[in-house]
Amino acid sequence: MTILVTGGGGYIGSHMVHALADAGEAVVVIDDLSTGFRSALPKSVPVFVGDVGSETLVEEIIKTHAVTEIIHFAASIVVPDSVRDPLGYYRNNTMNARALLAVAVKTGIRHFIFSSTAAVYGNPERVPVAETDPIRPMSPYGNSKLMSEIMLKDAAAAHKLNYVILRYFNVAGADPRLRTGQATVGATHLIKVAVETALGLRPQIEVFGTDYDTPDGTCIRDYIHVNDLVRAHFDALSHLRSGGASDTFNCGYGHGYSVLDVLGAVKRASGRDFAVRLSARRPGDPASIVADARRIRAQLNWTPQFDNLDTIVAHALAWERNLAEVRANSASAQR
């Protein structure tokens, strides 16, 4: 069985590819490298640079490499950007997912794992939020992912395709071996931005909204270590390979931290203070969103290993220091 990983050069995708390669799985990657990096991947893994929405290219890859399973990461993921450019998000997330599913059905793909998001819940009525709770996206990003979920479920009902949908909460941290991490220039992930600020790579960090109905007025999120998220994908693969039914699972720890909690953790880990600017709310940001993760623990026997904010921040900080050193050495070599 060969696994096609779309968006494999990106932050989460590259961690998945390394883990698959470590496990001896046959894997092939397609990525347009608009935000991902070939250097983040093992040299042994075939990488095709192209658009996942290109049905001809994807079909050729599937047939050439005897692909039987797909893990679909490729997507645009920044909520405020989706508000500014909704049609771009529907093209890249929804239309490309439709094209990928068409090829999956045509070529007889057996298993499909889809990277979805907690953004489909919008501002939930209760926290923690469960998979069966109302779906009310607040942004084009959340809508684009929900549309893709619906297409996947409908395609699976009509064809011999089994799937797992994983709804990510806030992914953070990095590979403890420093092989890959969040390297996108201008990334908006809170822990990434805070760590960059602590290292002097940004002059300040902006906190969007201090008047939410939360203990300290800032947004609360469920932060999950990227390696634990990768483990969830392995557990989902095992579930499907053993004949498990198609299903949807939250990927989070079941408890949250506020923006100010995270900034405090970064200051502790780095030993540095840094400038914090308090700003107005951003469109599309719910006050609090935390996973009810009982289903994935019970049905997939998912057991996280890095459920600790200080650990997540420490790994992100180590990665960022390593990345800064690599970039500095590269710039020096070019002079």
Short mmCIF file of C-alpha atoms in Angstrom, two decimals:
data_model
loop_
_atom_site.label_atom_id
_atom_site.label_comp_id
_atom_site.label_asym_id
_atom_site.label_seq_id
_atom_site.Cartn_x
_atom_site.Cartn_y
_atom_site.Cartn_z
CA MET A 1 0.00 0.00 0.00
CA THR A 2 1.36 3.39 -1.01
CA ILE A 3 0.09 6.53 0.69
CA LEU A 4 -0.28 9.80 -1.20
CA VAL A 5 0.21 12.79 1.11
CA THR A 6 -1.09 16.05 -0.33
CA GLY A 7 0.53 19.17 1.07
CA GLY A 8 3.34 16.99 2.39
CA GLY A 9 5.87 19.83 2.34
CA GLY A 10 3.84 21.87 4.82
CA TYR A 11 4.00 22.06 8.58
CA ILE A 12 1.76 19.14 9.54
CA GLY A 13 2.22 17.25 6.28
CA SER A 14 6.00 17.09 6.63
CA HIS A 15 5.72 15.68 10.15
CA MET A 16 3.36 13.03 8.76
CA VAL A 17 5.72 12.12 5.95
CA HIS A 18 8.68 11.71 8.32
CA ALA A 19 6.59 9.51 10.60
CA LEU A 20 5.39 7.36 7.70
CA ALA A 21 8.94 6.98 6.40
CA ASP A 22 10.15 6.10 9.91
CA ALA A 23 7.47 3.39 10.05
CA GLY A 24 8.58 1.90 6.72
CA GLU A 25 5.44 2.95 4.85
CA ALA A 26 5.63 3.64 1.11
CA VAL A 27 4.77 7.32 0.66
CA VAL A 28 4.65 9.86 -2.17
CA VAL A 29 3.99 13.60 -1.89
CA ILE A 30 2.29 16.23 -4.02
CA ASP A 31 2.69 19.87 -2.99
CA ASP A 32 2.75 23.12 -4.94
CA LEU A 33 5.34 24.38 -2.40
CA SER A 34 3.55 27.72 -2.09
CA THR A 35 3.91 27.45 1.68
CA GLY A 36 5.73 24.12 2.02
CA PHE A 37 9.37 23.10 1.56
CA ARG A 38 11.07 20.21 -0.20
CA SER A 39 13.88 20.49 2.34
CA ALA A 40 11.42 19.55 5.11
CA LEU A 41 11.02 16.05 3.67
CA PRO A 42 13.18 12.91 3.67
CA LYS A 43 15.30 12.72 0.51
CA SER A 44 14.04 9.19 -0.10
CA VAL A 45 10.42 10.28 -0.56
CA PRO A 46 9.26 11.10 -4.13
CA VAL A 47 7.88 14.65 -4.33
CA PHE A 48 5.78 16.01 -7.19
CA VAL A 49 5.53 19.78 -7.39
CA GLY A 50 2.05 20.61 -8.59
CA ASP A 51 -1.53 21.50 -7.82
CA VAL A 52 -3.60 18.88 -6.02
CA GLY A 53 -6.54 20.12 -8.10
CA SER A 54 -4.86 18.86 -11.29
CA GLU A 55 -6.75 15.63 -11.89
CA THR A 56 -4.42 14.50 -14.67
CA LEU A 57 -1.30 14.87 -12.52
CA VAL A 58 -2.85 13.24 -9.45
CA GLU A 59 -4.15 10.31 -11.50
CA GLU A 60 -0.70 9.79 -13.00
CA ILE A 61 0.91 9.79 -9.54
CA ILE A 62 -1.66 7.33 -8.19
CA LYS A 63 -1.21 4.91 -11.07
CA THR A 64 2.57 5.19 -11.28
CA HIS A 65 3.09 4.62 -7.55
CA ALA A 66 0.22 2.19 -6.96
CA VAL A 67 -1.39 4.49 -4.41
CA THR A 68 -4.21 2.96 -2.37
CA GLU A 69 -4.59 5.54 0.42
CA ILE A 70 -4.66 9.35 0.56
CA ILE A 71 -4.00 11.71 3.45
CA HIS A 72 -5.20 15.14 2.34
CA PHE A 73 -3.49 18.06 4.08
CA ALA A 74 -3.19 20.58 1.23
CA ALA A 75 -5.25 23.69 2.03
CA SER A 76 -5.22 27.37 2.88
CA ILE A 77 -5.74 27.77 6.62
CA VAL A 78 -5.66 31.41 7.81
CA VAL A 79 -9.09 32.56 9.03
CA PRO A 80 -8.64 36.33 8.49
CA ASP A 81 -7.25 35.70 5.00
CA SER A 82 -10.34 33.65 4.18
CA VAL A 83 -12.53 36.60 5.19
CA ARG A 84 -10.56 38.86 2.81
CA ASP A 85 -10.38 36.30 -0.01
CA PRO A 86 -13.29 33.85 0.30
CA LEU A 87 -13.28 32.79 -3.34
CA GLY A 88 -9.59 31.92 -3.14
CA TYR A 89 -10.32 29.68 -0.16
CA TYR A 90 -13.26 27.98 -1.88
CA ARG A 91 -11.05 27.34 -4.89
CA ASN A 92 -8.03 26.01 -3.01
CA ASN A 93 -9.86 24.12 -0.30
CA THR A 94 -13.25 23.07 -1.66
CA MET A 95 -12.79 22.85 -5.43
CA ASN A 96 -9.42 21.12 -5.09
CA ALA A 97 -10.90 18.64 -2.62
CA ARG A 98 -13.64 17.90 -5.13
CA ALA A 99 -11.05 17.28 -7.86
CA LEU A 100 -9.00 15.02 -5.58
CA LEU A 101 -12.08 13.02 -4.61
CA ALA A 102 -13.02 12.58 -8.26
CA VAL A 103 -9.63 11.01 -8.95
CA ALA A 104 -9.81 8.93 -5.77
CA VAL A 105 -13.12 7.45 -6.88
CA LYS A 106 -11.93 6.92 -10.46
CA THR A 107 -8.76 5.08 -9.39
CA GLY A 108 -10.35 3.01 -6.64
CA ILE A 109 -8.64 4.55 -3.63
CA ARG A 110 -9.57 2.53 -0.55
CA HIS A 111 -8.90 4.88 2.34
CA PHE A 112 -9.07 8.67 2.58
CA ILE A 113 -8.05 10.71 5.64
CA PHE A 114 -9.12 14.34 5.56
CA SER A 115 -7.63 17.21 7.54
CA SER A 116 -10.56 19.24 8.75
CA THR A 117 -10.81 21.85 11.46
CA ALA A 118 -12.53 22.89 14.66
CA ALA A 119 -13.52 26.03 12.75
CA VAL A 120 -16.55 24.09 11.49
CA TYR A 121 -18.08 24.48 14.97
CA GLY A 122 -17.90 28.27 14.90
CA ASN A 123 -18.64 29.68 18.34
CA PRO A 124 -19.92 26.52 20.05
CA GLU A 125 -22.87 26.52 22.41
CA ARG A 126 -20.93 24.41 24.87
CA VAL A 127 -17.28 23.76 25.63
CA PRO A 128 -15.79 21.22 25.23
CA VAL A 129 -17.43 20.71 21.84
CA ALA A 130 -18.26 17.21 20.58
CA GLU A 131 -18.45 15.84 17.05
CA THR A 132 -22.24 15.63 17.31
CA ASP A 133 -22.70 19.28 18.34
CA PRO A 134 -24.13 21.87 15.91
CA ILE A 135 -21.95 22.87 12.95
CA ARG A 136 -21.90 26.65 12.45
CA PRO A 137 -18.73 27.96 10.78
CA MET A 138 -18.00 31.67 11.27
CA SER A 139 -15.57 32.12 8.37
CA PRO A 140 -15.10 31.15 4.72
CA TYR A 141 -12.25 28.93 5.92
CA GLY A 142 -14.59 26.95 8.15
CA ASN A 143 -17.22 26.85 5.41
CA SER A 144 -14.69 25.62 2.85
CA LYS A 145 -13.68 22.75 5.09
CA LEU A 146 -17.27 21.85 5.96
CA MET A 147 -18.16 21.72 2.26
CA SER A 148 -15.27 19.32 1.73
CA GLU A 149 -16.47 17.13 4.61
CA ILE A 150 -19.92 16.95 3.04
CA MET A 151 -18.51 16.03 -0.38
CA LEU A 152 -16.34 13.32 1.16
CA LYS A 153 -19.27 11.78 3.02
CA ASP A 154 -21.48 11.84 -0.07
CA ALA A 155 -18.75 10.35 -2.29
CA ALA A 156 -18.10 7.61 0.25
CA ALA A 157 -21.80 6.76 0.39
CA ALA A 158 -21.94 6.43 -3.40
CA HIS A 159 -18.63 4.61 -3.93
CA LYS A 160 -16.37 2.11 -2.22
CA LEU A 161 -14.39 4.70 -0.31
CA ASN A 162 -13.78 4.62 3.44
CA TYR A 163 -12.71 7.78 5.25
CA VAL A 164 -11.76 9.37 8.52
CA ILE A 165 -12.27 13.10 9.04
CA LEU A 166 -9.99 14.59 11.68
CA ARG A 167 -11.07 17.97 13.01
CA TYR A 168 -7.91 19.67 14.22
CA PHE A 169 -7.88 22.10 17.07
CA ASN A 170 -4.77 24.35 17.42
CA VAL A 171 -1.68 22.50 16.24
CA ALA A 172 1.67 23.58 17.65
CA GLY A 173 5.14 22.35 18.58
CA ALA A 174 7.72 20.67 16.38
CA ASP A 175 9.53 17.41 15.77
CA PRO A 176 11.69 16.83 18.89
CA ARG A 177 14.48 15.67 16.53
CA LEU A 178 14.30 19.06 14.75
CA ARG A 179 13.88 17.52 11.30
CA THR A 180 10.89 19.73 10.55
CA GLY A 181 8.64 22.34 12.11
CA GLN A 182 6.62 25.44 11.31
CA ALA A 183 8.78 27.25 8.76
CA THR A 184 6.26 29.32 6.79
CA VAL A 185 7.35 32.94 6.53
CA GLY A 186 4.70 35.22 8.04
CA ALA A 187 2.90 32.36 9.79
CA THR A 188 0.02 33.41 12.05
CA HIS A 189 -0.05 30.55 14.57
CA LEU A 190 0.05 32.06 18.06
CA ILE A 191 2.85 29.93 19.52
CA LYS A 192 4.96 30.36 16.37
CA VAL A 193 4.53 34.15 16.45
CA ALA A 194 5.19 34.35 20.20
CA VAL A 195 8.38 32.30 19.90
CA GLU A 196 9.61 34.46 17.02
CA THR A 197 8.93 37.55 19.12
CA ALA A 198 10.80 36.08 22.09
CA LEU A 199 13.81 35.49 19.83
CA GLY A 200 13.75 39.05 18.51
CA LEU A 201 12.57 38.06 15.04
CA ARG A 202 9.46 40.24 15.44
CA PRO A 203 9.31 43.57 17.28
CA GLN A 204 6.11 42.68 19.14
CA ILE A 205 3.14 40.32 19.24
CA GLU A 206 -0.43 41.47 18.81
CA VAL A 207 -3.27 40.11 20.97
CA PHE A 208 -6.57 40.32 19.11
CA GLY A 209 -9.37 40.91 21.60
CA THR A 210 -9.21 41.30 25.37
CA ASP A 211 -12.94 41.57 26.05
CA TYR A 212 -14.10 38.01 25.41
CA ASP A 213 -16.19 36.18 28.01
CA THR A 214 -13.20 34.25 29.33
CA PRO A 215 -11.30 34.46 32.64
CA ASP A 216 -8.67 36.91 31.33
CA GLY A 217 -10.63 38.32 28.38
CA THR A 218 -8.52 36.65 25.68
CA CYS A 219 -9.45 33.71 23.44
CA ILE A 220 -9.08 30.18 24.75
CA ARG A 221 -7.86 27.39 22.50
CA ASP A 222 -7.03 23.69 22.75
CA TYR A 223 -3.37 23.33 21.68
CA ILE A 224 -2.30 19.91 20.39
CA HIS A 225 1.30 18.88 19.74
CA VAL A 226 1.91 18.13 16.07
CA ASN A 227 3.40 14.71 16.89
CA ASP A 228 0.26 13.70 18.77
CA LEU A 229 -1.76 14.81 15.76
CA VAL A 230 0.39 12.63 13.51
CA ARG A 231 -0.26 9.74 15.90
CA ALA A 232 -3.98 10.32 15.41
CA HIS A 233 -3.50 9.84 11.64
CA PHE A 234 -1.68 6.55 12.23
CA ASP A 235 -4.48 5.40 14.48
CA ALA A 236 -7.01 6.42 11.82
CA LEU A 237 -5.10 4.42 9.19
CA SER A 238 -5.03 1.37 11.43
CA HIS A 239 -8.76 1.77 12.03
CA LEU A 240 -9.55 1.83 8.31
CA ARG A 241 -7.09 -0.94 7.43
CA SER A 242 -8.71 -3.23 10.00
CA GLY A 243 -12.13 -2.65 8.45
CA GLY A 244 -13.31 0.13 10.75
CA ALA A 245 -16.25 2.25 9.69
CA SER A 246 -15.91 5.76 8.29
CA ASP A 247 -16.10 8.35 11.05
CA THR A 248 -15.26 11.86 12.25
CA PHE A 249 -13.04 12.64 15.23
CA ASN A 250 -11.92 15.72 17.13
CA CYS A 251 -8.16 16.07 17.58
CA GLY A 252 -7.45 17.98 20.76
CA TYR A 253 -6.62 17.39 24.40
CA GLY A 254 -9.90 18.47 25.98
CA HIS A 255 -8.59 21.51 27.84
CA GLY A 256 -7.60 24.98 26.73
CA TYR A 257 -5.28 27.88 27.38
CA SER A 258 -5.86 31.58 26.86
CA VAL A 259 -3.68 33.77 24.66
CA LEU A 260 -2.12 35.28 27.78
CA ASP A 261 -1.45 31.77 29.18
CA VAL A 262 0.48 30.96 26.02
CA LEU A 263 2.48 34.18 26.13
CA GLY A 264 3.40 33.44 29.73
CA ALA A 265 4.60 29.94 28.77
CA VAL A 266 6.77 31.35 25.98
CA LYS A 267 8.29 33.93 28.33
CA ARG A 268 9.09 31.18 30.84
CA ALA A 269 10.65 28.89 28.24
CA SER A 270 12.72 31.60 26.56
CA GLY A 271 13.63 33.49 29.70
CA ARG A 272 12.79 36.70 27.86
CA ASP A 273 10.16 39.36 28.12
CA PHE A 274 8.79 40.88 24.91
CA ALA A 275 6.43 43.58 23.74
CA VAL A 276 2.71 42.73 23.62
CA ARG A 277 0.23 44.98 21.83
CA LEU A 278 -3.45 44.69 22.76
CA SER A 279 -5.76 45.13 19.76
CA ALA A 280 -9.39 44.74 18.76
CA ARG A 281 -11.01 41.42 17.92
CA ARG A 282 -10.53 39.82 14.51
CA PRO A 283 -13.51 38.73 12.41
CA GLY A 284 -14.25 35.00 12.68
CA ASP A 285 -12.57 34.30 16.03
CA PRO A 286 -14.74 32.43 18.58
CA ALA A 287 -14.18 33.19 22.26
CA SER A 288 -13.39 29.65 23.35
CA ILE A 289 -13.08 26.36 21.55
CA VAL A 290 -11.89 23.18 23.22
CA ALA A 291 -12.24 19.60 22.03
CA ASP A 292 -14.34 16.89 23.53
CA ALA A 293 -11.84 14.19 22.59
CA ARG A 294 -13.50 11.20 24.20
CA ARG A 295 -14.52 9.61 20.89
CA ILE A 296 -11.02 9.43 19.39
CA ARG A 297 -9.56 8.11 22.63
CA ALA A 298 -12.23 5.42 22.94
CA GLN A 299 -12.66 4.33 19.32
CA LEU A 300 -9.12 4.75 17.97
CA ASN A 301 -7.33 4.18 21.29
CA TRP A 302 -5.46 7.43 20.66
CA THR A 303 -3.07 8.16 23.53
CA PRO A 304 -1.27 11.51 23.36
CA GLN A 305 2.35 11.76 24.52
CA PHE A 306 2.92 15.54 24.62
CA ASP A 307 -0.14 16.91 26.43
CA ASN A 308 1.68 19.76 28.17
CA LEU A 309 1.79 23.43 27.13
CA ASP A 310 5.35 23.93 28.39
CA THR A 311 6.53 20.91 26.38
CA ILE A 312 4.80 22.16 23.24
CA VAL A 313 6.36 25.60 23.66
CA ALA A 314 9.81 24.15 24.41
CA HIS A 315 9.77 22.12 21.18
CA ALA A 316 8.54 25.13 19.18
CA LEU A 317 11.29 27.28 20.68
CA ALA A 318 14.01 24.72 19.95
CA TRP A 319 12.81 24.46 16.36
CA GLU A 320 12.72 28.24 15.91
CA ARG A 321 16.25 28.63 17.25
CA ASN A 322 17.44 25.90 14.88
CA LEU A 323 15.59 27.49 11.96
CA ALA A 324 17.10 30.91 12.68
CA GLU A 325 20.58 29.39 12.77
CA VAL A 326 20.06 27.54 9.49
CA ARG A 327 18.79 30.69 7.78
CA ALA A 328 21.67 32.77 9.17
CA ASN A 329 24.23 30.23 7.94
CA SER A 330 22.56 30.13 4.51
CA ALA A 331 22.61 33.92 4.24
CA SER A 332 26.26 33.99 5.29
CA ALA A 333 27.19 31.39 2.69
CA GLN A 334 25.53 33.43 -0.06
CA ARG A 335 27.52 36.57 0.78
#
